[in-house]
Tab-separated table of N, CA and C in Angstrom:
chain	number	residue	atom	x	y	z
A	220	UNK	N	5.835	14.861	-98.901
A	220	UNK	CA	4.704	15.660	-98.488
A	220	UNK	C	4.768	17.008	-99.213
A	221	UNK	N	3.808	17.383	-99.821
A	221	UNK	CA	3.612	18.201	-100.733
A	221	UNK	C	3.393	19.996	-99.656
A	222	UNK	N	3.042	20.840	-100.252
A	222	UNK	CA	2.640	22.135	-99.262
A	222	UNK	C	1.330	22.275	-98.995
A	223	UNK	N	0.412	21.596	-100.214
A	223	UNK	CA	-1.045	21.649	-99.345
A	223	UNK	C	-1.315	20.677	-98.355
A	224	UNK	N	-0.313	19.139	-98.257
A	224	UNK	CA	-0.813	18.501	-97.446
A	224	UNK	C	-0.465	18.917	-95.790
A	225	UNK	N	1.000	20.029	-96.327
A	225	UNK	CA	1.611	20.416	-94.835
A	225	UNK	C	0.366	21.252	-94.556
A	226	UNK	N	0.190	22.162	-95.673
A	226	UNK	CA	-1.062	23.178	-94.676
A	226	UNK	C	-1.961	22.457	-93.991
A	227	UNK	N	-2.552	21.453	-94.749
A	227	UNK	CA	-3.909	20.872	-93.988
A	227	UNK	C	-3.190	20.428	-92.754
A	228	UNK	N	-2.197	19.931	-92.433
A	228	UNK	CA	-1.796	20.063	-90.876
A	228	UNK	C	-1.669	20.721	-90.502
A	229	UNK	N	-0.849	21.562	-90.953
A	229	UNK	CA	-0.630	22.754	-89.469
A	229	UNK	C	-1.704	23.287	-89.632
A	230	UNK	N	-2.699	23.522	-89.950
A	230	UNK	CA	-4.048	24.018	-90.056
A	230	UNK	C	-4.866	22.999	-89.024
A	231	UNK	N	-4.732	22.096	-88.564
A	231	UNK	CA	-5.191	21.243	-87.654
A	231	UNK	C	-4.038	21.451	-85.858
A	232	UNK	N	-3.342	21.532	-86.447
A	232	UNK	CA	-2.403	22.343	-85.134
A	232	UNK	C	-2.602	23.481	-84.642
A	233	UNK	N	-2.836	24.351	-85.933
A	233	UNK	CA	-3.138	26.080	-84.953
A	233	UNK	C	-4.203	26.111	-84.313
A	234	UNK	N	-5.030	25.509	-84.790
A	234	UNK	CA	-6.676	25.695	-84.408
A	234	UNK	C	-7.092	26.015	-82.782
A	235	UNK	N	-6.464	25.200	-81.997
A	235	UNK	CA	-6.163	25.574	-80.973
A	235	UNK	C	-5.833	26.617	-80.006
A	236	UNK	N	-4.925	26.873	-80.912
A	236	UNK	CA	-4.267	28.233	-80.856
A	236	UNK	C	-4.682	29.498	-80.884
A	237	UNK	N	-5.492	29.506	-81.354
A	237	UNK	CA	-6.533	30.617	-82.545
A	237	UNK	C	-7.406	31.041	-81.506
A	238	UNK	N	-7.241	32.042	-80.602
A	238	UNK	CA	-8.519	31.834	-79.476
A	238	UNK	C	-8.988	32.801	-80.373
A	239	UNK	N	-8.980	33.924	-81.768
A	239	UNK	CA	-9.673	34.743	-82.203
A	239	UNK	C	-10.449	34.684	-82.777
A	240	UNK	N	-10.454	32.846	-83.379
A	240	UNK	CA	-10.919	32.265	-84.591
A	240	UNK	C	-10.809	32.910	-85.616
A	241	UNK	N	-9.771	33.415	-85.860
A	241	UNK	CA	-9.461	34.553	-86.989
A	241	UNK	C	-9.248	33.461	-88.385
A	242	UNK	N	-10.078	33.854	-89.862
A	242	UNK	CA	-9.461	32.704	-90.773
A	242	UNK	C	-8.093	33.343	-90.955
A	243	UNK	N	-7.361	31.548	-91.211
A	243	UNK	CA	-5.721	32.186	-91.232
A	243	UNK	C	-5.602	31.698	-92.921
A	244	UNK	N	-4.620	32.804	-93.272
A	244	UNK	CA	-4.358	32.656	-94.590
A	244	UNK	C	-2.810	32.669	-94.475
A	245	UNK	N	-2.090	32.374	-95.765
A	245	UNK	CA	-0.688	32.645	-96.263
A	245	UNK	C	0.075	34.005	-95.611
A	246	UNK	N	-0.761	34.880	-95.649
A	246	UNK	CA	-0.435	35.890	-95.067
A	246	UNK	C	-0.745	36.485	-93.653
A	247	UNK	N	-1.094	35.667	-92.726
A	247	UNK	CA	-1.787	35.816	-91.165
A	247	UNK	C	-0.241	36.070	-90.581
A	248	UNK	N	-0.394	36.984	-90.092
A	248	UNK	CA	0.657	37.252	-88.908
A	248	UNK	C	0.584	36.819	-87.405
A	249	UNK	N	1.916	35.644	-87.011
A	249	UNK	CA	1.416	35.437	-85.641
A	249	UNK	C	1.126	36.611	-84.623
A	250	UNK	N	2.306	37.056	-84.891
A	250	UNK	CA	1.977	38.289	-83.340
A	250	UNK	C	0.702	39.722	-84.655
A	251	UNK	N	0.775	39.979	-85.298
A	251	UNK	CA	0.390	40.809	-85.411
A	251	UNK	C	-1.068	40.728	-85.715
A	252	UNK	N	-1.693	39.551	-86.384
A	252	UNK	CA	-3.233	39.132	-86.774
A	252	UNK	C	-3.407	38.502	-85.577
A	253	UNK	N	-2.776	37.279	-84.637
A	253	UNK	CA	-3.189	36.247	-84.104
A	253	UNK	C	-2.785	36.604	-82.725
A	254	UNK	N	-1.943	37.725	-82.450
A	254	UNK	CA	-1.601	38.614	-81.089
A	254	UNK	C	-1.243	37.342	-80.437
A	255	UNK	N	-0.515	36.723	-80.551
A	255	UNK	CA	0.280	35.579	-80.165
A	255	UNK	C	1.454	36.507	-79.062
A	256	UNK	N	1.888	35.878	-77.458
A	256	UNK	CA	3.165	36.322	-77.146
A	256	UNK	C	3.747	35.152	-77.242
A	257	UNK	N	5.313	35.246	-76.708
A	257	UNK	CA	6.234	34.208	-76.844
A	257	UNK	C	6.198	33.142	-76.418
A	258	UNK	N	5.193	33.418	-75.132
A	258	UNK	CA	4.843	31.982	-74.649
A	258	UNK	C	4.292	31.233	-75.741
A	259	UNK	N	3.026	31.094	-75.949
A	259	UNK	CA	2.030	31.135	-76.930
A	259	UNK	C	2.889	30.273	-78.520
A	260	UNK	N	4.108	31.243	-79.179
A	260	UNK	CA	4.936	31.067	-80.062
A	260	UNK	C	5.669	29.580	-79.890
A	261	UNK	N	6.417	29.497	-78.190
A	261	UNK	CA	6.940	27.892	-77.913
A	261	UNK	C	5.920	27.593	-77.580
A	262	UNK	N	4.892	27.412	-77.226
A	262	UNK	CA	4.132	25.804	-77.544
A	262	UNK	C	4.013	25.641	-78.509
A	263	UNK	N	3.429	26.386	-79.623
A	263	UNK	CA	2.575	26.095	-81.288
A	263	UNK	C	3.886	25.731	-81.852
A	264	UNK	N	5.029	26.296	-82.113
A	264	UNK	CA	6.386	25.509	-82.372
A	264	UNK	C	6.747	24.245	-81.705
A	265	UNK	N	6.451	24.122	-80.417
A	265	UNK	CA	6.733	22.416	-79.846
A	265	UNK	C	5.877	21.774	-80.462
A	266	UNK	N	4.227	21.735	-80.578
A	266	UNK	CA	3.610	21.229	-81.188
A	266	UNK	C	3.822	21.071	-82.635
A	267	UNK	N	4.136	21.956	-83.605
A	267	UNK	CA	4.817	21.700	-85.079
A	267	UNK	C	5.888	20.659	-85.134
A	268	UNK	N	6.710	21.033	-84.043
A	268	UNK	CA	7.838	19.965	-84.116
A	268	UNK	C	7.109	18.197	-84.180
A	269	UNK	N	6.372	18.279	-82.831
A	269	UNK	CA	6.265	17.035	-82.626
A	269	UNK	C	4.861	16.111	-83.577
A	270	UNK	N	4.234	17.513	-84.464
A	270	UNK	CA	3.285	16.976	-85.429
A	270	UNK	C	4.174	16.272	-86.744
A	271	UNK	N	5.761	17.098	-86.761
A	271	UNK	CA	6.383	16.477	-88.203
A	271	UNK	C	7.611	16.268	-87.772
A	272	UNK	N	7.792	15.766	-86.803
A	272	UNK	CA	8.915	15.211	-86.043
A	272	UNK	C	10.538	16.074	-86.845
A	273	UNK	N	10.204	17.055	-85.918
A	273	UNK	CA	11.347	18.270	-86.944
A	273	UNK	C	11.934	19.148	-85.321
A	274	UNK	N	13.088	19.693	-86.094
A	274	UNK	CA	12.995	20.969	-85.024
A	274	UNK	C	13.212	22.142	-85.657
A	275	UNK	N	13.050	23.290	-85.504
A	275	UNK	CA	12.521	24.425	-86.006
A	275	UNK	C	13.821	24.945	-85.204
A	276	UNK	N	15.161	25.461	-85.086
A	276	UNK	CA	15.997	26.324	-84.606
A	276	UNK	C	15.448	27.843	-84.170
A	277	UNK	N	15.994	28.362	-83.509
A	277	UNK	CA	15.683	29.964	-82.793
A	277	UNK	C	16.030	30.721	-84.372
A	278	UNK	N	16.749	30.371	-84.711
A	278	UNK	CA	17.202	31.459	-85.804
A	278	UNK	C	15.924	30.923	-87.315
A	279	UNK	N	15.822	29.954	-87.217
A	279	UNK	CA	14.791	30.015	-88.311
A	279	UNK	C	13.597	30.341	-87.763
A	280	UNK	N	13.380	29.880	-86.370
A	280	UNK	CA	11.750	30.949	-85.584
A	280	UNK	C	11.533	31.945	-86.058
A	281	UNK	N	12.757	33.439	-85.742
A	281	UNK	CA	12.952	34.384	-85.683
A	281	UNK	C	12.642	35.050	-87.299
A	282	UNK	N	12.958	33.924	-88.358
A	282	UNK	CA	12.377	34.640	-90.185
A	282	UNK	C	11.087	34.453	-90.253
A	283	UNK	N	10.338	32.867	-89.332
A	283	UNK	CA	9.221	33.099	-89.582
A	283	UNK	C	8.019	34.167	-89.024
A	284	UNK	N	7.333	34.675	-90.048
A	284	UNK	CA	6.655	35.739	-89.440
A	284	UNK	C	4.920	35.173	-89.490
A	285	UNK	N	4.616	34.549	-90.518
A	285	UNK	CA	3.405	34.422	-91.160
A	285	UNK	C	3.257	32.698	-91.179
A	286	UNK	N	1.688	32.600	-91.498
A	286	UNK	CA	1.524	31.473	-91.625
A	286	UNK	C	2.199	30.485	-92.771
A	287	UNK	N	2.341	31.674	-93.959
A	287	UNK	CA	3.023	30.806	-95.395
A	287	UNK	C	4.373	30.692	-95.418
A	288	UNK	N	5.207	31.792	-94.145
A	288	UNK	CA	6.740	30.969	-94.457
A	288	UNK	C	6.618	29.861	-93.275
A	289	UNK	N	5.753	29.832	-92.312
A	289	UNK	CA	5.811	28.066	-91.666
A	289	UNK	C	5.853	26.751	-92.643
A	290	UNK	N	4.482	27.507	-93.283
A	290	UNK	CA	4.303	25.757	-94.324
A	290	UNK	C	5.634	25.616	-95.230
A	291	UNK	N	6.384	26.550	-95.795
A	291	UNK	CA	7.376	26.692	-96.675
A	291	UNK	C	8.597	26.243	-95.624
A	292	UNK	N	9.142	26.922	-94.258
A	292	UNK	CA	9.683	26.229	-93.567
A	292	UNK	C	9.475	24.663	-93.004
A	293	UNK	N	8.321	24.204	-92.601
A	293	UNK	CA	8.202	22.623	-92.374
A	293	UNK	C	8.270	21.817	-93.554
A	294	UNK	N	7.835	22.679	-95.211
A	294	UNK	CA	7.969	21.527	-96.117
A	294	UNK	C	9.287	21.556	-96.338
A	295	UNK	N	10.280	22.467	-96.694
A	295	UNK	CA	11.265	22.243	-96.697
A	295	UNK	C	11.891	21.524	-95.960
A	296	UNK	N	11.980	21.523	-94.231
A	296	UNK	CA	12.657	20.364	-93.261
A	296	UNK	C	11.953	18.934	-93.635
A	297	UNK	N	11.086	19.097	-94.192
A	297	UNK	CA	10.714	17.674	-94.221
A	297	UNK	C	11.238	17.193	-95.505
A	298	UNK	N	12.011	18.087	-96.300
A	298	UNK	CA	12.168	17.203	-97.714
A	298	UNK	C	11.538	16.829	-98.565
């Protein structure tokens, strides 16, 4: 799986999420564009997990900040 095909998923995962309908780019910040709290953070991470059957550790949560190190974090776990 390539990085545009990860985006077009998790781009089908956040959507949900998005009560701002804000467009999200490479550079969208969860808490800071998408005012996401932590609650908010574990679901859209449970849901990532269980869209690419992965788990995302606390310590790699904690680097991601933006929408483009997710896709770069899930393509990488996925290999």
């Amino acid at each position: 799986m390539d990085r545009a095909d990860t985006s077009a998923r998790i781009a089908t995962v956040i959507e949900p999420f998005n009560k701002k309908a804000l467009p999200v780019t490479d550079d969208t910040s969860f808490a800071a564009d998408l005012e996401w709290d932590s609650l908010t953070v574990m679901d859209f991470v449970a849901a990532i997990e269980d869209e690419f059957d992965i788990i995302i550790t606390m310590n790699q949560q904690a680097e991601i900040e933006t929408y483009g190190q997710l896709i770069d974090a899930v393509t990488k776990l996925r290999g």
